[in-house]
Amino acid sequence: MLKKILLILTLTFPPIVSAESLHQPWDQLLNTFVEVREQERASGVNYQGFNTRRAHLQSYLEQLDAVSPATFDTWQKPARLAFLINAYNAWTIELILQHYPVDSIKDIGSWFESPWSIRFIPLLGKQRTLDEIEHQLIRSKTFQEPRIHFAVNCASIGCPALLNEAYTGDKLEQQLESVTINFLADHRRNYLKGQHLYLSKIFRWYKEDFERGWKGYQSLYQFLDHYLPLAGFSNAELRQWQASGAKIRYSDYDWALNDIPK
């Protein structure tokens, strides 16, 4: 009788999912198969290595799928955002592994369906696409967080580095600040030349996200005024750029796979 009661209680009241411990398997995979380079300004992914632990990755993805919308809604906002970033990055890895070897994520899909519009992700009670996770959930007004663009990874060299640890709610602020500064400090993609500041096209594609009033910033220039000095741009360089008209150009985006050749 006692066993029956316990079974009924377990089915009626499922165990509470810890938002932090949930991501430990993903953290271990990232720590093993993501190689951080150039003082955390870039990273490469060992997809062949990931493939040897495919079952572990898929088990983690199943754990993400097991999180109900009701449970998700009980978490604090940083934990919810960390969950979504991890889900996006982990499912991107899984998509690459489904088609590996490929030269670029853009080789996946068809004329009628980009890799980001493939509906293959069970998450929060729905079948979703990568586009939906990014644009409808991560970029939603619920979070209004521009630094997510340096956390989500599109499996390409032009993307911000894939962090070699899982995002967690308790460390999210520190992690987002770090990846933002590290990306801007990569002076191959973001640099001053002559009268122009060359930036990654991320800043063109998602300019509106940097102008929604986060921390009071109403323009991309205000965001850059804060972060460029932190990313190693000298005050003298920035004053000269501003005096010459503060012109911005956008550098080419490298869609080659961020693979570590073996």
PDB file of C-alpha atoms in Angstrom:
ATOM      1  CA  MET A   1       0.000   0.000   0.000  1.00  0.00           C
ATOM      2  CA  LEU A   2       2.793   2.412   0.935  1.00  0.00           C
ATOM      3  CA  LYS A   3       4.530   1.783  -2.400  1.00  0.00           C
ATOM      4  CA  LYS A   4       1.303   2.548  -4.255  1.00  0.00           C
ATOM      5  CA  ILE A   5       0.867   5.804  -2.346  1.00  0.00           C
ATOM      6  CA  LEU A   6       4.454   6.844  -3.091  1.00  0.00           C
ATOM      7  CA  LEU A   7       3.968   6.019  -6.775  1.00  0.00           C
ATOM      8  CA  ILE A   8       0.781   8.093  -6.925  1.00  0.00           C
ATOM      9  CA  LEU A   9       2.513  11.015  -5.208  1.00  0.00           C
ATOM     10  CA  THR A  10       5.471  10.786  -7.602  1.00  0.00           C
ATOM     11  CA  LEU A  11       3.203  10.820 -10.645  1.00  0.00           C
ATOM     12  CA  THR A  12       1.027  13.595  -9.235  1.00  0.00           C
ATOM     13  CA  PHE A  13       3.860  15.761  -7.941  1.00  0.00           C
ATOM     14  CA  PRO A  14       6.974  15.183 -10.086  1.00  0.00           C
ATOM     15  CA  PRO A  15      10.318  16.085  -8.508  1.00  0.00           C
ATOM     16  CA  ILE A  16      11.309  19.728  -8.760  1.00  0.00           C
ATOM     17  CA  VAL A  17      13.968  20.243 -11.422  1.00  0.00           C
ATOM     18  CA  SER A  18      16.979  22.248 -10.297  1.00  0.00           C
ATOM     19  CA  ALA A  19      17.675  24.894 -12.899  1.00  0.00           C
ATOM     20  CA  GLU A  20      21.392  24.818 -12.084  1.00  0.00           C
ATOM     21  CA  SER A  21      22.100  21.072 -11.805  1.00  0.00           C
ATOM     22  CA  LEU A  22      20.151  20.453 -15.019  1.00  0.00           C
ATOM     23  CA  HIS A  23      23.040  21.789 -17.101  1.00  0.00           C
ATOM     24  CA  GLN A  24      25.886  19.808 -15.511  1.00  0.00           C
ATOM     25  CA  PRO A  25      26.011  17.206 -18.337  1.00  0.00           C
ATOM     26  CA  TRP A  26      26.202  19.999 -20.916  1.00  0.00           C
ATOM     27  CA  ASP A  27      28.884  21.733 -18.878  1.00  0.00           C
ATOM     28  CA  GLN A  28      30.996  18.553 -18.922  1.00  0.00           C
ATOM     29  CA  LEU A  29      30.605  18.136 -22.683  1.00  0.00           C
ATOM     30  CA  LEU A  30      31.585  21.743 -23.360  1.00  0.00           C
ATOM     31  CA  ASN A  31      34.570  21.521 -21.059  1.00  0.00           C
ATOM     32  CA  THR A  32      35.747  18.403 -22.901  1.00  0.00           C
ATOM     33  CA  PHE A  33      35.099  19.283 -26.544  1.00  0.00           C
ATOM     34  CA  VAL A  34      35.324  23.084 -26.817  1.00  0.00           C
ATOM     35  CA  GLU A  35      38.821  24.504 -27.170  1.00  0.00           C
ATOM     36  CA  VAL A  36      39.168  28.112 -26.042  1.00  0.00           C
ATOM     37  CA  ARG A  37      41.682  30.171 -28.002  1.00  0.00           C
ATOM     38  CA  GLU A  38      43.244  33.618 -28.057  1.00  0.00           C
ATOM     39  CA  GLN A  39      42.483  34.566 -24.457  1.00  0.00           C
ATOM     40  CA  GLU A  40      38.838  33.441 -24.721  1.00  0.00           C
ATOM     41  CA  ARG A  41      38.211  35.588 -27.807  1.00  0.00           C
ATOM     42  CA  ALA A  42      37.631  32.560 -30.029  1.00  0.00           C
ATOM     43  CA  SER A  43      36.917  28.871 -29.681  1.00  0.00           C
ATOM     44  CA  GLY A  44      36.786  25.724 -31.759  1.00  0.00           C
ATOM     45  CA  VAL A  45      34.542  22.693 -31.416  1.00  0.00           C
ATOM     46  CA  ASN A  46      35.741  19.104 -31.618  1.00  0.00           C
ATOM     47  CA  TYR A  47      32.693  17.720 -33.446  1.00  0.00           C
ATOM     48  CA  GLN A  48      34.309  14.324 -33.906  1.00  0.00           C
ATOM     49  CA  GLY A  49      34.772  14.160 -30.159  1.00  0.00           C
ATOM     50  CA  PHE A  50      31.195  15.257 -29.555  1.00  0.00           C
ATOM     51  CA  ASN A  51      30.094  12.437 -31.830  1.00  0.00           C
ATOM     52  CA  THR A  52      31.747   9.877 -29.559  1.00  0.00           C
ATOM     53  CA  ARG A  53      29.578  11.196 -26.706  1.00  0.00           C
ATOM     54  CA  ARG A  54      26.443  11.644 -28.792  1.00  0.00           C
ATOM     55  CA  ALA A  55      24.370   9.604 -26.355  1.00  0.00           C
ATOM     56  CA  HIS A  56      25.353  11.971 -23.533  1.00  0.00           C
ATOM     57  CA  LEU A  57      24.343  14.990 -25.613  1.00  0.00           C
ATOM     58  CA  GLN A  58      21.023  13.440 -26.556  1.00  0.00           C
ATOM     59  CA  SER A  59      20.363  12.517 -22.930  1.00  0.00           C
ATOM     60  CA  TYR A  60      20.884  16.170 -21.992  1.00  0.00           C
ATOM     61  CA  LEU A  61      18.526  17.288 -24.758  1.00  0.00           C
ATOM     62  CA  GLU A  62      15.921  14.870 -23.411  1.00  0.00           C
ATOM     63  CA  GLN A  63      16.357  16.424 -19.970  1.00  0.00           C
ATOM     64  CA  LEU A  64      15.697  19.851 -21.471  1.00  0.00           C
ATOM     65  CA  ASP A  65      12.576  18.517 -23.164  1.00  0.00           C
ATOM     66  CA  ALA A  66      11.385  17.109 -19.828  1.00  0.00           C
ATOM     67  CA  VAL A  67      11.197  20.615 -18.344  1.00  0.00           C
ATOM     68  CA  SER A  68       7.553  21.630 -18.484  1.00  0.00           C
ATOM     69  CA  PRO A  69       6.425  25.208 -19.170  1.00  0.00           C
ATOM     70  CA  ALA A  70       5.009  25.276 -15.627  1.00  0.00           C
ATOM     71  CA  THR A  71       8.386  24.362 -14.109  1.00  0.00           C
ATOM     72  CA  PHE A  72      10.205  26.786 -16.404  1.00  0.00           C
ATOM     73  CA  ASP A  73       7.942  29.614 -15.253  1.00  0.00           C
ATOM     74  CA  THR A  74       8.861  29.014 -11.594  1.00  0.00           C
ATOM     75  CA  TRP A  75      12.519  29.803 -12.249  1.00  0.00           C
ATOM     76  CA  GLN A  76      14.062  33.219 -11.833  1.00  0.00           C
ATOM     77  CA  LYS A  77      14.607  35.202 -15.016  1.00  0.00           C
ATOM     78  CA  PRO A  78      18.406  34.554 -15.225  1.00  0.00           C
ATOM     79  CA  ALA A  79      17.834  30.791 -14.920  1.00  0.00           C
ATOM     80  CA  ARG A  80      15.218  30.884 -17.678  1.00  0.00           C
ATOM     81  CA  LEU A  81      17.500  32.812 -20.012  1.00  0.00           C
ATOM     82  CA  ALA A  82      20.447  30.503 -19.260  1.00  0.00           C
ATOM     83  CA  PHE A  83      18.225  27.501 -20.050  1.00  0.00           C
ATOM     84  CA  LEU A  84      17.255  28.952 -23.436  1.00  0.00           C
ATOM     85  CA  ILE A  85      20.834  29.866 -24.394  1.00  0.00           C
ATOM     86  CA  ASN A  86      22.048  26.376 -23.489  1.00  0.00           C
ATOM     87  CA  ALA A  87      19.171  24.810 -25.410  1.00  0.00           C
ATOM     88  CA  TYR A  88      19.974  26.851 -28.515  1.00  0.00           C
ATOM     89  CA  ASN A  89      23.672  26.009 -28.407  1.00  0.00           C
ATOM     90  CA  ALA A  90      23.182  22.319 -27.624  1.00  0.00           C
ATOM     91  CA  TRP A  91      20.608  21.824 -30.376  1.00  0.00           C
ATOM     92  CA  THR A  92      22.915  23.624 -32.819  1.00  0.00           C
ATOM     93  CA  ILE A  93      25.645  21.097 -32.000  1.00  0.00           C
ATOM     94  CA  GLU A  94      23.151  18.258 -32.455  1.00  0.00           C
ATOM     95  CA  LEU A  95      22.089  19.652 -35.844  1.00  0.00           C
ATOM     96  CA  ILE A  96      25.710  19.756 -37.010  1.00  0.00           C
ATOM     97  CA  LEU A  97      26.282  16.183 -35.814  1.00  0.00           C
ATOM     98  CA  GLN A  98      23.224  14.986 -37.739  1.00  0.00           C
ATOM     99  CA  HIS A  99      24.894  16.188 -40.954  1.00  0.00           C
ATOM    100  CA  TYR A 100      28.596  15.979 -40.102  1.00  0.00           C
ATOM    101  CA  PRO A 101      30.925  16.395 -41.883  1.00  0.00           C
ATOM    102  CA  VAL A 102      29.824  19.727 -43.353  1.00  0.00           C
ATOM    103  CA  ASP A 103      31.800  22.809 -44.303  1.00  0.00           C
ATOM    104  CA  SER A 104      29.192  25.228 -42.979  1.00  0.00           C
ATOM    105  CA  ILE A 105      25.913  25.185 -41.103  1.00  0.00           C
ATOM    106  CA  LYS A 106      24.471  26.950 -44.148  1.00  0.00           C
ATOM    107  CA  ASP A 107      25.015  23.732 -46.136  1.00  0.00           C
ATOM    108  CA  ILE A 108      22.232  22.168 -44.056  1.00  0.00           C
ATOM    109  CA  GLY A 109      18.644  22.519 -45.204  1.00  0.00           C
ATOM    110  CA  SER A 110      17.376  23.347 -48.668  1.00  0.00           C
ATOM    111  CA  TRP A 111      16.374  26.206 -50.948  1.00  0.00           C
ATOM    112  CA  PHE A 112      13.067  26.323 -49.089  1.00  0.00           C
ATOM    113  CA  GLU A 113      14.243  25.679 -45.533  1.00  0.00           C
ATOM    114  CA  SER A 114      17.278  27.161 -43.811  1.00  0.00           C
ATOM    115  CA  PRO A 115      18.967  25.270 -40.964  1.00  0.00           C
ATOM    116  CA  TRP A 116      17.383  27.745 -38.577  1.00  0.00           C
ATOM    117  CA  SER A 117      13.845  27.036 -39.805  1.00  0.00           C
ATOM    118  CA  ILE A 118      13.945  23.223 -39.463  1.00  0.00           C
ATOM    119  CA  ARG A 119      11.307  22.176 -36.916  1.00  0.00           C
ATOM    120  CA  PHE A 120      13.132  19.445 -34.991  1.00  0.00           C
ATOM    121  CA  ILE A 121      13.434  20.678 -31.407  1.00  0.00           C
ATOM    122  CA  PRO A 122      11.044  19.499 -28.677  1.00  0.00           C
ATOM    123  CA  LEU A 123      11.171  22.243 -26.052  1.00  0.00           C
ATOM    124  CA  LEU A 124       8.711  23.652 -23.524  1.00  0.00           C
ATOM    125  CA  GLY A 125       5.784  21.705 -24.872  1.00  0.00           C
ATOM    126  CA  LYS A 126       6.228  22.460 -28.583  1.00  0.00           C
ATOM    127  CA  GLN A 127       8.230  21.412 -31.620  1.00  0.00           C
ATOM    128  CA  ARG A 128      10.423  24.413 -32.342  1.00  0.00           C
ATOM    129  CA  THR A 129      13.048  25.764 -34.713  1.00  0.00           C
ATOM    130  CA  LEU A 130      16.325  27.428 -33.809  1.00  0.00           C
ATOM    131  CA  ASP A 131      14.868  30.667 -35.155  1.00  0.00           C
ATOM    132  CA  GLU A 132      11.940  30.421 -32.751  1.00  0.00           C
ATOM    133  CA  ILE A 133      14.180  29.791 -29.759  1.00  0.00           C
ATOM    134  CA  GLU A 134      16.357  32.779 -30.615  1.00  0.00           C
ATOM    135  CA  HIS A 135      13.909  35.342 -31.939  1.00  0.00           C
ATOM    136  CA  GLN A 136      10.704  34.512 -30.053  1.00  0.00           C
ATOM    137  CA  LEU A 137      12.142  33.401 -26.715  1.00  0.00           C
ATOM    138  CA  ILE A 138      15.720  34.583 -26.148  1.00  0.00           C
ATOM    139  CA  ARG A 139      15.241  37.986 -27.820  1.00  0.00           C
ATOM    140  CA  SER A 140      11.804  38.536 -26.321  1.00  0.00           C
ATOM    141  CA  LYS A 141      10.880  41.610 -24.305  1.00  0.00           C
ATOM    142  CA  THR A 142      10.800  39.362 -21.246  1.00  0.00           C
ATOM    143  CA  PHE A 143      14.595  39.486 -21.154  1.00  0.00           C
ATOM    144  CA  GLN A 144      15.519  42.518 -23.298  1.00  0.00           C
ATOM    145  CA  GLU A 145      19.181  41.515 -23.047  1.00  0.00           C
ATOM    146  CA  PRO A 146      21.440  42.532 -25.982  1.00  0.00           C
ATOM    147  CA  ARG A 147      24.453  40.610 -24.705  1.00  0.00           C
ATOM    148  CA  ILE A 148      22.781  37.320 -25.638  1.00  0.00           C
ATOM    149  CA  HIS A 149      24.143  37.876 -29.155  1.00  0.00           C
ATOM    150  CA  PHE A 150      27.604  37.044 -27.803  1.00  0.00           C
ATOM    151  CA  ALA A 151      26.334  33.904 -26.050  1.00  0.00           C
ATOM    152  CA  VAL A 152      24.298  32.084 -28.705  1.00  0.00           C
ATOM    153  CA  ASN A 153      26.517  30.287 -31.183  1.00  0.00           C
ATOM    154  CA  CYS A 154      25.746  29.474 -34.827  1.00  0.00           C
ATOM    155  CA  ALA A 155      28.560  26.919 -35.255  1.00  0.00           C
ATOM    156  CA  SER A 156      30.559  29.310 -37.438  1.00  0.00           C
ATOM    157  CA  ILE A 157      33.957  30.973 -37.220  1.00  0.00           C
ATOM    158  CA  GLY A 158      32.308  34.381 -37.514  1.00  0.00           C
ATOM    159  CA  CYS A 159      30.184  33.742 -34.421  1.00  0.00           C
ATOM    160  CA  PRO A 160      31.217  34.791 -30.948  1.00  0.00           C
ATOM    161  CA  ALA A 161      33.153  32.043 -29.198  1.00  0.00           C
ATOM    162  CA  LEU A 162      31.171  29.129 -27.819  1.00  0.00           C
ATOM    163  CA  LEU A 163      31.798  29.242 -24.092  1.00  0.00           C
ATOM    164  CA  ASN A 164      33.420  26.101 -22.723  1.00  0.00           C
ATOM    165  CA  GLU A 165      30.981  25.959 -19.843  1.00  0.00           C
ATOM    166  CA  ALA A 166      27.214  25.927 -19.487  1.00  0.00           C
ATOM    167  CA  TYR A 167      25.337  29.124 -18.768  1.00  0.00           C
ATOM    168  CA  THR A 168      23.684  29.132 -15.355  1.00  0.00           C
ATOM    169  CA  GLY A 169      21.351  31.564 -13.690  1.00  0.00           C
ATOM    170  CA  ASP A 170      23.649  32.236 -10.756  1.00  0.00           C
ATOM    171  CA  LYS A 171      26.576  33.171 -13.027  1.00  0.00           C
ATOM    172  CA  LEU A 172      24.707  34.586 -16.010  1.00  0.00           C
ATOM    173  CA  GLU A 173      25.521  38.258 -15.438  1.00  0.00           C
ATOM    174  CA  GLN A 174      29.238  37.523 -15.122  1.00  0.00           C
ATOM    175  CA  GLN A 175      29.176  35.187 -18.133  1.00  0.00           C
ATOM    176  CA  LEU A 176      27.340  37.620 -20.419  1.00  0.00           C
ATOM    177  CA  GLU A 177      29.632  40.465 -19.440  1.00  0.00           C
ATOM    178  CA  SER A 178      32.699  38.319 -20.112  1.00  0.00           C
ATOM    179  CA  VAL A 179      31.615  37.039 -23.544  1.00  0.00           C
ATOM    180  CA  THR A 180      30.630  40.556 -24.638  1.00  0.00           C
ATOM    181  CA  ILE A 181      33.994  42.047 -23.762  1.00  0.00           C
ATOM    182  CA  ASN A 182      35.912  39.096 -25.201  1.00  0.00           C
ATOM    183  CA  PHE A 183      34.068  39.292 -28.510  1.00  0.00           C
ATOM    184  CA  LEU A 184      34.661  43.018 -28.917  1.00  0.00           C
ATOM    185  CA  ALA A 185      38.303  42.458 -27.948  1.00  0.00           C
ATOM    186  CA  ASP A 186      38.746  40.210 -30.989  1.00  0.00           C
ATOM    187  CA  HIS A 187      40.312  42.862 -33.199  1.00  0.00           C
ATOM    188  CA  ARG A 188      40.165  40.669 -36.278  1.00  0.00           C
ATOM    189  CA  ARG A 189      36.409  41.213 -36.341  1.00  0.00           C
ATOM    190  CA  ASN A 190      36.056  44.501 -34.485  1.00  0.00           C
ATOM    191  CA  TYR A 191      38.759  47.066 -35.154  1.00  0.00           C
ATOM    192  CA  LEU A 192      39.547  50.678 -35.988  1.00  0.00           C
ATOM    193  CA  LYS A 193      41.036  51.451 -39.382  1.00  0.00           C
ATOM    194  CA  GLY A 194      41.409  54.994 -40.619  1.00  0.00           C
ATOM    195  CA  GLN A 195      38.231  56.916 -39.887  1.00  0.00           C
ATOM    196  CA  HIS A 196      36.072  53.823 -39.556  1.00  0.00           C
ATOM    197  CA  LEU A 197      35.202  51.367 -36.831  1.00  0.00           C
ATOM    198  CA  TYR A 198      34.733  47.930 -38.378  1.00  0.00           C
ATOM    199  CA  LEU A 199      32.294  45.728 -36.486  1.00  0.00           C
ATOM    200  CA  SER A 200      30.898  42.235 -36.847  1.00  0.00           C
ATOM    201  CA  LYS A 201      27.678  42.133 -38.844  1.00  0.00           C
ATOM    202  CA  ILE A 202      25.962  40.988 -35.658  1.00  0.00           C
ATOM    203  CA  PHE A 203      25.730  44.666 -34.776  1.00  0.00           C
ATOM    204  CA  ARG A 204      23.989  45.430 -38.076  1.00  0.00           C
ATOM    205  CA  TRP A 205      21.618  42.464 -38.040  1.00  0.00           C
ATOM    206  CA  TYR A 206      20.496  43.073 -34.459  1.00  0.00           C
ATOM    207  CA  LYS A 207      21.062  46.803 -34.093  1.00  0.00           C
ATOM    208  CA  GLU A 208      17.578  47.331 -32.655  1.00  0.00           C
ATOM    209  CA  ASP A 209      18.400  45.089 -29.691  1.00  0.00           C
ATOM    210  CA  PHE A 210      21.188  47.455 -28.634  1.00  0.00           C
ATOM    211  CA  GLU A 211      18.831  50.441 -28.793  1.00  0.00           C
ATOM    212  CA  ARG A 212      15.952  49.267 -26.591  1.00  0.00           C
ATOM    213  CA  GLY A 213      17.038  51.043 -23.443  1.00  0.00           C
ATOM    214  CA  TRP A 214      19.080  48.297 -21.787  1.00  0.00           C
ATOM    215  CA  LYS A 215      20.954  50.056 -18.947  1.00  0.00           C
ATOM    216  CA  GLY A 216      19.589  53.286 -20.406  1.00  0.00           C
ATOM    217  CA  TYR A 217      21.368  52.865 -23.755  1.00  0.00           C
ATOM    218  CA  GLN A 218      19.187  54.197 -26.563  1.00  0.00           C
ATOM    219  CA  SER A 219      21.691  53.748 -29.383  1.00  0.00           C
ATOM    220  CA  LEU A 220      24.376  51.359 -30.544  1.00  0.00           C
ATOM    221  CA  TYR A 221      26.894  54.170 -30.028  1.00  0.00           C
ATOM    222  CA  GLN A 222      26.054  54.364 -26.319  1.00  0.00           C
ATOM    223  CA  PHE A 223      26.533  50.613 -25.988  1.00  0.00           C
ATOM    224  CA  LEU A 224      29.899  50.864 -27.753  1.00  0.00           C
ATOM    225  CA  ASP A 225      30.975  53.871 -25.662  1.00  0.00           C
ATOM    226  CA  HIS A 226      30.706  51.657 -22.606  1.00  0.00           C
ATOM    227  CA  TYR A 227      32.217  48.430 -23.943  1.00  0.00           C
ATOM    228  CA  LEU A 228      34.949  49.438 -26.393  1.00  0.00           C
ATOM    229  CA  PRO A 229      37.310  50.760 -23.685  1.00  0.00           C
ATOM    230  CA  LEU A 230      36.751  47.541 -21.721  1.00  0.00           C
ATOM    231  CA  ALA A 231      37.676  45.578 -24.854  1.00  0.00           C
ATOM    232  CA  GLY A 232      41.087  47.182 -25.250  1.00  0.00           C
ATOM    233  CA  PHE A 233      40.348  50.160 -27.488  1.00  0.00           C
ATOM    234  CA  SER A 234      42.401  53.109 -26.255  1.00  0.00           C
ATOM    235  CA  ASN A 235      40.786  56.409 -25.315  1.00  0.00           C
ATOM    236  CA  ALA A 236      43.019  58.180 -27.822  1.00  0.00           C
ATOM    237  CA  GLU A 237      41.848  55.888 -30.645  1.00  0.00           C
ATOM    238  CA  LEU A 238      38.213  56.352 -29.715  1.00  0.00           C
ATOM    239  CA  ARG A 239      38.503  60.137 -29.456  1.00  0.00           C
ATOM    240  CA  GLN A 240      40.094  60.250 -32.907  1.00  0.00           C
ATOM    241  CA  TRP A 241      37.328  58.038 -34.322  1.00  0.00           C
ATOM    242  CA  GLN A 242      34.618  60.187 -32.762  1.00  0.00           C
ATOM    243  CA  ALA A 243      36.265  63.382 -33.992  1.00  0.00           C
ATOM    244  CA  SER A 244      36.306  62.020 -37.543  1.00  0.00           C
ATOM    245  CA  GLY A 245      32.560  61.355 -37.528  1.00  0.00           C
ATOM    246  CA  ALA A 246      32.234  58.029 -35.663  1.00  0.00           C
ATOM    247  CA  LYS A 247      31.652  56.091 -38.875  1.00  0.00           C
ATOM    248  CA  ILE A 248      30.862  52.380 -38.724  1.00  0.00           C
ATOM    249  CA  ARG A 249      31.402  49.700 -41.335  1.00  0.00           C
ATOM    250  CA  TYR A 250      30.712  46.000 -41.023  1.00  0.00           C
ATOM    251  CA  SER A 251      33.281  43.284 -41.621  1.00  0.00           C
ATOM    252  CA  ASP A 252      32.622  40.127 -43.629  1.00  0.00           C
ATOM    253  CA  TYR A 253      31.051  37.249 -41.718  1.00  0.00           C
ATOM    254  CA  ASP A 254      32.812  33.889 -41.881  1.00  0.00           C
ATOM    255  CA  TRP A 255      30.238  31.079 -42.102  1.00  0.00           C
ATOM    256  CA  ALA A 256      32.844  28.276 -42.172  1.00  0.00           C
ATOM    257  CA  LEU A 257      32.246  25.605 -39.538  1.00  0.00           C
ATOM    258  CA  ASN A 258      34.028  26.276 -36.240  1.00  0.00           C
ATOM    259  CA  ASP A 259      35.483  22.779 -36.342  1.00  0.00           C
ATOM    260  CA  ILE A 260      38.795  21.686 -34.850  1.00  0.00           C
ATOM    261  CA  PRO A 261      40.534  19.666 -37.599  1.00  0.00           C
ATOM    262  CA  LYS A 262      41.711  16.269 -36.437  1.00  0.00           C
TER     263      LYS A 262
END
